[in-house]
């Protein structure tokens, strides 16, 4: 089994308050892991720490991505090494077009990998291919990043960016929040199509609903900064019935 | 010395001023005339723009950008006087201040009693790129007519950290992201220059400063 991500005894805090209190998690290539838990359990902190958000301070522990020390890398290097976060709240960037944004991101990654930048034509062709099935309007290309996008458009745009960047580890942070059932299906189909034996996903969610569409191999319950229970996909259903109170 | 200029009735003019150290203009617009002023400063300057709508139905746009470094300073003072009615004025004034540079904007907007049904807008947006850069902004609205629309807004802030993090999460280096955000902020003014050669020269001048 090819270990993609190995988190060992990870502790992290913000403003002196400890949020993650010793996370241990191993993710192998080809796996989908769901992380469930209540508000404040530390789910979003975990995604922020893994992606290198400077607001959080890692106080102990280690994280290896393909054997490399992830925590030593700045955020943009983690991204180029293949860590992708689908943001819970995608950020609007007025004045920066989707095309310009995406082309810069793709070419900075290619440069990091020692590849030639894509030509304008090759890039536009790639954009068209990757948008297939995501039900996104062409006009979005020339609009500013996320500016004036509906909730559903923003989430589809995250999955589109994921398709463009072909990460080895995708973290989907509350991707289902604010989506109606049709948009949820489109987004989940998009994620499922990108699944290969060589990549893995972490799906962070409150609700079981998303896991009907993106079926996890493992479900972890996060409570007060620790993983308190791990099971198969049936654990999500069980939680839906019995709630999180049992873990207090 | 103030330079007096007249825009004759019904005429439409566009003036572009790039990096002039002093500008002191008093413009009288006659009935139905249109004026667009684009003002770009990449080094120290003093600008006074006094526009009078001396007759009805005049249209004025002022787009100004100052992008400063070192100890440079730019002061821009607009006097937009609506003497007669049914006129439109739009002002977008932006400052990007790095190092120890200083910016000042005074926006005087006067709508006189005869100037009914005027639509006047004034926006001032400023980015401070360093802790030592300073911006003073002073909108002054005097409105003596009762059937008008007048709006103004002034904001001063820093580059959007959450946008920078979003870009880094997609693999874009922070220096590249910062340049993209700055260019986006300034393009809003720069892209209003319609002459292709002039536009190109301006884009190149700003690129040189961004490096």
Coordinates of N, CA, C and O in Angstrom, one line a residue, chain A residues 50-215:
Chain A
X50 N -3.1 21.7 7.2 CA -2.5 20.9 6.1 C -2.1 21.7 4.9 O -1.2 21.4 4.2
X51 N -2.9 22.8 4.7 CA -2.6 23.6 3.5 C -1.7 24.8 3.8 O -1.3 25.5 2.9
X52 N -1.3 25.0 5.0 CA -0.2 26.0 5.3 C -0.8 27.4 5.6 O -0.1 28.4 5.3
X53 N -2.0 27.5 6.2 CA -2.5 28.8 6.5 C -1.7 29.3 7.8 O -1.7 28.7 8.8
X54 N -1.1 30.5 7.6 CA -0.1 31.0 8.6 C -0.8 31.4 9.9 O -0.2 31.7 10.9
X55 N -2.2 31.5 9.9 CA -2.9 31.9 11.1 C -2.8 30.9 12.2 O -3.0 31.2 13.4
X56 N -2.5 29.6 11.8 CA -2.5 28.6 12.8 C -1.0 28.2 13.1 O -0.2 28.2 12.2
X57 N -0.8 27.9 14.3 CA 0.6 27.5 14.7 C 0.6 26.0 15.1 O -0.2 25.5 15.9
X58 N 1.5 25.3 14.4 CA 1.7 23.8 14.7 C 2.6 23.8 15.9 O 3.7 24.3 15.9
X59 N 2.1 23.2 17.0 CA 2.9 23.1 18.2 C 3.6 21.8 18.4 O 4.6 21.7 19.2
X60 N 3.1 20.7 17.8 CA 3.8 19.4 17.9 C 3.3 18.5 16.8 O 2.3 18.8 16.1
X61 N 4.1 17.5 16.5 CA 3.7 16.5 15.6 C 4.3 16.6 14.2 O 5.1 17.6 14.0
X62 N 4.0 15.7 13.3 CA 4.6 15.8 11.9 C 3.5 15.4 10.9 O 2.5 14.7 11.2
X63 N 3.7 15.8 9.7 CA 2.9 15.5 8.6 C 3.8 15.2 7.4 O 4.6 16.0 7.0
X64 N 3.7 14.0 6.8 CA 4.5 13.6 5.7 C 3.6 13.4 4.5 O 2.5 12.8 4.6
X65 N 4.0 14.1 3.4 CA 3.2 13.9 2.1 C 4.2 13.2 1.2 O 5.3 13.7 0.8
X66 N 3.9 12.0 0.7 CA 4.8 11.2 -0.1 C 6.2 11.1 0.5 O 7.2 11.2 -0.2
X67 N 6.2 11.0 1.8 CA 7.5 10.9 2.6 C 8.2 12.3 2.8 O 9.2 12.3 3.5
X68 N 7.7 13.4 2.3 CA 8.3 14.7 2.5 C 7.7 15.4 3.6 O 6.4 15.3 3.8
X69 N 8.5 16.2 4.3 CA 8.0 17.0 5.4 C 7.0 18.2 4.9 O 7.5 19.2 4.5
X70 N 5.7 17.9 5.0 CA 4.8 18.9 4.5 C 4.8 20.2 5.3 O 4.7 21.3 4.7
X71 N 5.0 20.1 6.6 CA 4.9 21.3 7.5 C 6.0 22.2 7.2 O 5.9 23.4 7.6
X72 N 7.1 21.8 6.6 CA 8.3 22.7 6.3 C 8.0 23.5 5.1 O 8.8 24.4 4.8
X73 N 7.0 23.1 4.3 CA 6.8 23.8 3.0 C 5.9 25.0 3.1 O 4.9 24.9 3.8
X74 N 6.2 26.1 2.4 CA 5.2 27.2 2.4 C 3.9 26.8 1.6 O 4.0 25.8 0.8
X75 N 2.8 27.5 1.8 CA 1.5 27.1 1.2 C 1.6 26.8 -0.3 O 1.1 25.8 -0.7
X76 N 2.3 27.6 -1.0 CA 2.3 27.5 -2.5 C 3.1 26.2 -2.9 O 2.7 25.6 -3.9
X77 N 4.1 25.8 -2.1 CA 4.9 24.6 -2.5 C 4.0 23.4 -2.2 O 4.0 22.4 -2.9
X78 N 3.3 23.4 -1.1 CA 2.4 22.3 -0.7 C 1.4 22.1 -1.9 O 1.1 21.0 -2.3
X79 N 0.9 23.2 -2.4 CA -0.1 23.1 -3.5 C 0.6 22.5 -4.8 O 0.0 21.6 -5.4
X80 N 1.8 23.0 -5.0 CA 2.5 22.4 -6.2 C 2.9 21.0 -6.0 O 3.0 20.2 -7.0
X81 N 3.1 20.5 -4.8 CA 3.3 19.1 -4.5 C 2.1 18.3 -4.5 O 2.1 17.1 -4.4
X82 N 0.9 18.9 -4.7 CA -0.3 18.2 -5.0 C -1.4 18.2 -3.9 O -2.3 17.4 -3.9
X83 N -1.3 19.2 -3.0 CA -2.3 19.3 -2.0 C -3.3 20.4 -2.5 O -2.9 21.5 -2.8
X84 N -4.6 20.0 -2.5 CA -5.6 20.9 -3.0 C -6.7 21.0 -2.0 O -7.2 20.0 -1.5
X85 N -7.1 22.3 -1.7 CA -8.2 22.5 -0.8 C -9.4 23.1 -1.6 O -9.3 24.1 -2.2
X86 N -10.5 22.4 -1.5 CA -11.7 23.0 -2.0 C -12.3 23.8 -0.8 O -12.7 23.2 0.2
X87 N -12.3 25.1 -0.9 CA -12.6 26.0 0.2 C -14.1 25.9 0.6 O -14.9 25.9 -0.3
X88 N -14.3 26.0 1.9 CA -15.7 26.1 2.3 C -16.3 27.4 1.8 O -17.4 27.5 1.4
X89 N -15.5 28.5 1.9 CA -15.9 29.8 1.3 C -14.9 30.3 0.3 O -14.0 31.0 0.6
X90 N -15.1 29.9 -1.0 CA -14.2 30.3 -2.0 C -14.1 31.9 -2.1 O -15.1 32.5 -1.9
X91 N -12.9 32.4 -2.3 CA -12.7 33.8 -2.1 C -12.9 34.5 -3.5 O -12.5 34.0 -4.5
X92 N -13.5 35.7 -3.4 CA -13.7 36.5 -4.7 C -12.5 37.3 -4.9 O -12.0 37.9 -4.0
X93 N -12.0 37.4 -6.1 CA -10.9 38.2 -6.5 C -11.2 39.2 -7.6 O -11.0 38.8 -8.8
X94 N -11.8 40.3 -7.3 CA -12.2 41.3 -8.3 C -11.0 41.7 -9.2 O -9.9 41.9 -8.7
X95 N -11.3 41.7 -10.5 CA -10.3 42.2 -11.4 C -9.3 41.2 -11.9 O -8.5 41.4 -12.8
X96 N -9.3 39.9 -11.3 CA -8.4 38.9 -11.8 C -9.4 37.8 -12.5 O -10.2 37.2 -11.9
X97 N -9.2 37.7 -13.8 CA -10.1 36.8 -14.6 C -9.8 35.3 -14.2 O -8.6 35.0 -13.9
X98 N -10.8 34.5 -14.4 CA -10.6 33.0 -14.1 C -9.5 32.5 -15.0 O -8.6 31.7 -14.6
X99 N -9.5 32.9 -16.3 CA -8.5 32.4 -17.2 C -7.0 32.8 -16.8 O -6.2 32.0 -16.7
X100 N -6.9 34.1 -16.4 CA -5.5 34.5 -16.0 C -5.1 33.8 -14.7 O -4.0 33.4 -14.6
X101 N -6.0 33.7 -13.8 CA -5.8 33.0 -12.5 C -5.4 31.6 -12.7 O -4.3 31.1 -12.2
X102 N -6.1 30.9 -13.5 CA -5.9 29.4 -13.7 C -4.7 29.2 -14.5 O -3.9 28.3 -14.2
X103 N -4.4 30.1 -15.5 CA -3.2 29.9 -16.3 C -2.0 30.1 -15.5 O -1.0 29.4 -15.6
X104 N -2.0 31.1 -14.6 CA -0.9 31.4 -13.7 C -0.6 30.2 -12.8 O 0.5 29.7 -12.7
X105 N -1.7 29.6 -12.2 CA -1.6 28.5 -11.3 C -1.0 27.3 -12.0 O -0.1 26.7 -11.5
X106 N -1.6 27.0 -13.2 CA -1.1 25.8 -13.9 C 0.3 25.9 -14.3 O 1.1 25.0 -14.1
X107 N 0.7 27.1 -14.8 CA 2.1 27.3 -15.3 C 3.1 27.4 -14.2 O 4.2 26.9 -14.3
X108 N 2.7 27.9 -13.0 CA 3.6 27.9 -11.9 C 3.9 26.5 -11.4 O 5.0 26.1 -11.1
X109 N 2.9 25.7 -11.5 CA 3.0 24.2 -11.1 C 3.9 23.5 -12.1 O 4.8 22.8 -11.8
X110 N 3.7 23.8 -13.4 CA 4.5 23.2 -14.4 C 6.0 23.6 -14.3 O 6.8 22.7 -14.5
X111 N 6.2 24.8 -14.1 CA 7.5 25.3 -13.9 C 8.2 24.6 -12.7 O 9.4 24.2 -12.8
X112 N 7.5 24.4 -11.6 CA 8.0 23.7 -10.5 C 8.4 22.3 -10.8 O 9.4 21.7 -10.3
X113 N 7.6 21.7 -11.7 CA 7.9 20.3 -12.1 C 8.9 20.2 -13.3 O 9.2 19.1 -13.8
X114 N 9.4 21.4 -13.7 CA 10.4 21.4 -14.7 C 9.9 21.3 -16.1 O 10.5 20.9 -17.1
X115 N 8.5 21.6 -16.2 CA 7.9 21.5 -17.6 C 7.8 22.9 -18.2 O 7.8 23.9 -17.5
X116 N 7.6 22.9 -19.5 CA 7.4 24.1 -20.3 C 6.0 24.7 -19.9 O 5.1 23.9 -19.7
X117 N 5.9 26.0 -19.9 CA 4.5 26.5 -19.7 C 3.6 26.2 -20.9 O 4.1 25.9 -22.0
X118 N 2.3 26.1 -20.6 CA 1.3 25.8 -21.7 C 1.1 27.0 -22.6 O 1.0 28.1 -22.1
X119 N 1.0 26.8 -23.9 CA 0.6 27.9 -24.7 C -0.8 28.3 -24.5 O -1.6 27.6 -23.9
X120 N -1.2 29.5 -25.0 CA -2.6 30.0 -24.8 C -3.6 29.0 -25.3 O -4.6 28.7 -24.7
X121 N -3.3 28.5 -26.5 CA -4.3 27.6 -27.2 C -4.4 26.3 -26.4 O -5.5 25.8 -26.1
X122 N -3.2 25.7 -26.0 CA -3.2 24.5 -25.3 C -3.9 24.6 -24.0 O -4.7 23.8 -23.5
X123 N -3.7 25.8 -23.4 CA -4.4 26.1 -22.1 C -5.9 26.1 -22.2 O -6.6 25.5 -21.4
X124 N -6.4 26.9 -23.2 CA -7.8 27.0 -23.4 C -8.5 25.7 -23.7 O -9.6 25.4 -23.3
X125 N -7.8 24.8 -24.5 CA -8.3 23.5 -24.8 C -8.4 22.7 -23.5 O -9.4 22.0 -23.3
X126 N -7.4 22.8 -22.7 CA -7.4 22.0 -21.4 C -8.6 22.5 -20.5 O -9.3 21.7 -19.9
X127 N -8.8 23.8 -20.5 CA -9.9 24.4 -19.7 C -11.2 23.8 -20.2 O -12.1 23.4 -19.4
X128 N -11.4 23.8 -21.5 CA -12.6 23.2 -22.1 C -12.8 21.8 -21.7 O -13.9 21.4 -21.3
X129 N -11.8 21.0 -21.8 CA -11.9 19.6 -21.5 C -12.3 19.4 -20.0 O -13.1 18.6 -19.7
X130 N -11.6 20.1 -19.1 CA -11.8 19.9 -17.7 C -13.2 20.4 -17.2 O -13.6 20.1 -16.1
X131 N -13.8 21.3 -18.0 CA -15.1 21.8 -17.6 C -16.2 20.9 -17.9 O -17.3 21.0 -17.4
X132 N -15.9 19.9 -18.8 CA -16.9 19.0 -19.3 C -17.6 18.3 -18.1 O -16.9 17.8 -17.2
X133 N -18.9 18.2 -18.1 CA -19.6 17.5 -17.1 C -19.9 18.4 -15.8 O -20.7 18.0 -15.0
X134 N -19.3 19.5 -15.8 CA -19.5 20.4 -14.6 C -20.6 21.4 -14.7 O -20.9 22.1 -13.8
X135 N -21.2 21.4 -15.9 CA -22.3 22.3 -16.1 C -22.0 23.8 -15.7 O -22.7 24.4 -15.0
X136 N -20.8 24.2 -16.3 CA -20.4 25.6 -16.0 C -20.5 26.4 -17.3 O -20.0 26.0 -18.3
X137 N -21.0 27.6 -17.1 CA -21.2 28.5 -18.3 C -19.8 29.0 -18.8 O -18.9 29.3 -18.0
X138 N -19.6 29.1 -20.1 CA -18.4 29.6 -20.7 C -18.0 31.0 -20.3 O -16.9 31.3 -20.2
X139 N -19.1 31.8 -20.0 CA -18.9 33.2 -19.7 C -18.1 33.3 -18.4 O -17.4 34.3 -18.2
X140 N -18.1 32.3 -17.6 CA -17.3 32.3 -16.3 C -15.8 32.5 -16.5 O -15.1 33.1 -15.7
X141 N -15.3 32.1 -17.7 CA -13.9 32.2 -18.0 C -13.4 33.6 -17.9 O -12.3 33.9 -17.4
X142 N -14.2 34.5 -18.4 CA -13.7 35.9 -18.5 C -14.2 36.8 -17.3 O -13.8 37.9 -17.2
X143 N -15.0 36.1 -16.4 CA -15.4 36.9 -15.2 C -14.2 36.8 -14.2 O -13.4 35.9 -14.2
X144 N -14.3 37.7 -13.2 CA -13.3 37.7 -12.1 C -13.5 36.5 -11.3 O -14.7 36.0 -11.1
X145 N -12.5 36.0 -10.7 CA -12.5 34.7 -9.9 C -13.6 34.8 -8.8 O -13.6 35.7 -8.0
X146 N -14.6 34.0 -9.0 CA -15.7 33.8 -8.0 C -16.6 35.1 -7.8 O -17.5 35.0 -7.0
X147 N -16.3 36.2 -8.5 CA -17.0 37.4 -8.2 C -18.4 37.3 -8.8 O -18.6 37.1 -10.0
X148 N -19.4 37.4 -8.0 CA -20.8 37.4 -8.4 C -21.2 35.9 -8.8 O -22.3 35.8 -9.3
X149 N -20.4 34.9 -8.4 CA -20.9 33.5 -8.7 C -21.9 33.2 -7.6 O -21.8 33.6 -6.5
X150 N -22.8 32.3 -8.0 CA -23.8 31.8 -7.0 C -23.0 30.8 -6.2 O -21.9 30.3 -6.5
X151 N -23.7 30.3 -5.1 CA -23.1 29.3 -4.2 C -22.7 28.1 -4.9 O -21.6 27.6 -4.8
X152 N -23.6 27.6 -5.8 CA -23.3 26.4 -6.6 C -22.2 26.6 -7.6 O -21.4 25.7 -7.7
X153 N -22.2 27.8 -8.2 CA -21.1 28.1 -9.2 C -19.8 28.1 -8.5 O -18.8 27.6 -9.1
X154 N -19.7 28.7 -7.3 CA -18.4 28.7 -6.6 C -17.9 27.3 -6.3 O -16.7 27.0 -6.5
X155 N -18.8 26.4 -5.9 CA -18.3 25.1 -5.5 C -18.0 24.3 -6.8 O -17.0 23.5 -6.8
X156 N -18.7 24.5 -7.9 CA -18.3 23.8 -9.1 C -17.0 24.3 -9.6 O -16.2 23.6 -10.1
X157 N -16.8 25.6 -9.4 CA -15.5 26.3 -9.8 C -14.3 25.6 -9.0 O -13.2 25.5 -9.5
X158 N -14.6 25.3 -7.7 CA -13.5 24.7 -6.9 C -13.2 23.3 -7.6 O -12.0 22.9 -7.7
X159 N -14.2 22.5 -7.9 CA -14.0 21.2 -8.5 C -13.3 21.3 -9.9 O -12.4 20.5 -10.2
X160 N -13.7 22.4 -10.6 CA -13.0 22.6 -11.9 C -11.5 22.9 -11.7 O -10.7 22.3 -12.4
X161 N -11.2 23.7 -10.7 CA -9.8 24.0 -10.4 C -9.0 22.7 -10.0 O -7.9 22.5 -10.4
X162 N -9.7 21.9 -9.3 CA -9.1 20.6 -8.8 C -8.8 19.8 -10.1 O -7.8 19.2 -10.2
X163 N -9.8 19.8 -11.0 CA -9.5 19.0 -12.3 C -8.4 19.5 -13.1 O -7.6 18.8 -13.6
X164 N -8.2 20.9 -13.1 CA -7.1 21.5 -13.8 C -5.8 21.2 -13.2 O -4.8 21.0 -13.9
X165 N -5.7 21.1 -11.8 CA -4.4 21.0 -11.1 C -4.0 19.5 -10.8 O -2.9 19.3 -10.4
X166 N -5.0 18.6 -11.0 CA -4.7 17.2 -10.7 C -3.9 16.9 -9.5 O -2.8 16.4 -9.5
X167 N -4.5 17.3 -8.3 CA -3.8 17.0 -7.1 C -3.7 15.6 -6.7 O -4.4 14.8 -7.2
X168 N -2.7 15.2 -5.8 CA -2.6 13.9 -5.3 C -3.5 13.8 -4.0 O -4.0 12.7 -3.7
X169 N -3.7 14.9 -3.3 CA -4.5 14.9 -2.1 C -5.5 16.1 -2.2 O -5.1 17.2 -2.2
X170 N -6.8 15.7 -2.3 CA -7.8 16.8 -2.3 C -8.5 16.8 -0.9 O -8.9 15.8 -0.4
X171 N -8.6 18.0 -0.4 CA -9.4 18.2 0.8 C -10.6 19.0 0.5 O -10.5 20.1 0.0
X172 N -11.8 18.4 0.7 CA -13.0 19.0 0.4 C -13.6 19.5 1.7 O -14.1 18.7 2.5
X173 N -13.6 20.8 1.9 CA -14.0 21.4 3.2 C -15.5 21.8 3.1 O -15.8 22.8 2.5
X174 N -16.4 21.0 3.7 CA -17.8 21.4 3.7 C -18.3 21.7 2.3 O -19.0 22.7 2.1
X175 N -17.9 20.9 1.3 CA -18.2 21.2 -0.1 C -19.7 21.2 -0.3 O -20.3 21.8 -1.2
X176 N -20.5 20.5 0.6 CA -21.9 20.4 0.4 C -22.7 21.6 0.9 O -23.8 21.8 0.6
X177 N -22.0 22.4 1.7 CA -22.7 23.5 2.4 C -23.3 24.5 1.3 O -22.5 24.9 0.4
X178 N -24.5 24.8 1.4 CA -25.1 25.8 0.5 C -25.4 25.3 -0.9 O -25.7 26.0 -1.8
X179 N -25.4 23.9 -1.1 CA -25.7 23.4 -2.4 C -27.1 22.7 -2.4 O -27.5 22.0 -1.4
X180 N -27.8 23.0 -3.5 CA -29.1 22.2 -3.6 C -28.7 20.8 -4.2 O -27.6 20.6 -4.5
X181 N -29.7 20.0 -4.2 CA -29.4 18.6 -4.5 C -28.8 18.4 -5.9 O -27.9 17.5 -6.1
X182 N -29.3 19.2 -6.9 CA -28.7 19.0 -8.2 C -27.3 19.4 -8.3 O -26.5 18.7 -8.9
X183 N -27.0 20.6 -7.7 CA -25.6 21.0 -7.7 C -24.7 20.1 -6.9 O -23.6 19.8 -7.3
X184 N -25.2 19.5 -5.9 CA -24.5 18.5 -5.1 C -24.1 17.3 -5.9 O -23.0 16.8 -5.9
X185 N -25.1 16.9 -6.7 CA -24.8 15.7 -7.6 C -23.7 16.0 -8.6 O -22.8 15.2 -8.8
X186 N -23.8 17.2 -9.2 CA -22.8 17.6 -10.2 C -21.4 17.7 -9.6 O -20.4 17.1 -10.1
X187 N -21.3 18.3 -8.4 CA -20.1 18.4 -7.7 C -19.5 17.0 -7.3 O -18.3 16.7 -7.5
X188 N -20.4 16.2 -6.8 CA -19.9 14.8 -6.3 C -19.5 14.0 -7.6 O -18.5 13.3 -7.5
X189 N -20.3 14.1 -8.6 CA -19.8 13.4 -9.9 C -18.5 13.8 -10.3 O -17.6 13.0 -10.7
X190 N -18.3 15.2 -10.3 CA -17.0 15.7 -10.6 C -15.8 15.1 -9.8 O -14.8 14.7 -10.3
X191 N -16.1 15.1 -8.5 CA -15.1 14.5 -7.6 C -14.8 13.1 -7.9 O -13.7 12.6 -8.0
X192 N -15.9 12.3 -8.1 CA -15.8 10.9 -8.4 C -15.0 10.6 -9.7 O -14.2 9.6 -9.8
X193 N -15.2 11.4 -10.7 CA -14.5 11.2 -12.0 C -13.0 11.4 -11.8 O -12.2 10.9 -12.6
X194 N -12.6 12.3 -10.8 CA -11.2 12.6 -10.7 C -10.5 11.5 -9.8 O -9.3 11.6 -9.7
X195 N -11.2 10.6 -9.3 CA -10.6 9.6 -8.5 C -9.8 8.6 -9.3 O -10.2 8.1 -10.3
X196 N -8.5 8.4 -8.8 CA -7.7 7.4 -9.5 C -7.0 6.5 -8.4 O -7.1 6.9 -7.2
X197 N -6.3 5.5 -8.8 CA -5.6 4.7 -7.8 C -4.4 5.4 -7.2 O -3.8 4.9 -6.2
X198 N -4.1 6.6 -7.8 CA -2.9 7.3 -7.3 C -3.2 8.5 -6.4 O -2.2 9.1 -5.9
X199 N -4.4 8.9 -6.3 CA -4.7 10.0 -5.5 C -5.7 9.7 -4.4 O -6.2 8.5 -4.3
X200 N -5.9 10.6 -3.5 CA -6.8 10.4 -2.3 C -7.5 11.7 -2.0 O -7.1 12.7 -2.4
X201 N -8.6 11.5 -1.3 CA -9.4 12.7 -0.8 C -9.7 12.6 0.6 O -9.9 11.5 1.2
X202 N -9.8 13.8 1.2 CA -10.4 13.9 2.6 C -11.6 14.7 2.4 O -11.6 15.9 1.9
X203 N -12.7 14.2 2.8 CA -14.0 14.9 2.7 C -14.5 15.3 4.1 O -14.7 14.5 4.9
X204 N -14.5 16.6 4.3 CA -14.9 17.1 5.6 C -16.4 17.5 5.5 O -16.7 18.3 4.7
X205 N -17.2 17.0 6.4 CA -18.6 17.3 6.4 C -19.3 17.1 7.7 O -18.8 16.3 8.5
X206 N -20.3 17.8 7.9 CA -21.2 17.7 9.0 C -22.2 16.5 8.9 O -22.6 15.9 9.8
X207 N -22.6 16.4 7.6 CA -23.8 15.6 7.3 C -23.4 14.4 6.5 O -22.5 14.4 5.7
X208 N -24.3 13.4 6.6 CA -24.1 12.2 5.9 C -24.4 12.3 4.4 O -23.9 11.6 3.6
X209 N -25.3 13.4 4.1 CA -25.9 13.5 2.8 C -24.8 13.5 1.6 O -25.0 12.7 0.7
X210 N -23.7 14.2 1.8 CA -22.7 14.2 0.7 C -22.1 12.8 0.5 O -21.7 12.4 -0.6
X211 N -22.1 12.0 1.6 CA -21.4 10.7 1.6 C -22.3 9.7 0.9 O -21.8 8.5 0.6
X212 N -23.5 10.0 0.5 CA -24.3 9.2 -0.3 C -23.8 9.2 -1.8 O -24.0 8.3 -2.5
X213 N -23.1 10.3 -2.1 CA -22.6 10.5 -3.4 C -21.1 10.3 -3.6 O -20.7 9.8 -4.6
X214 N -20.4 10.7 -2.6 CA -19.0 10.5 -2.5 C -18.8 9.4 -1.4 O -18.8 9.8 -0.2
X215 N -18.6 8.2 -1.8 CA -18.7 7.1 -0.8 C -17.3 6.9 -0.2 O -16.3 6.7 -0.9

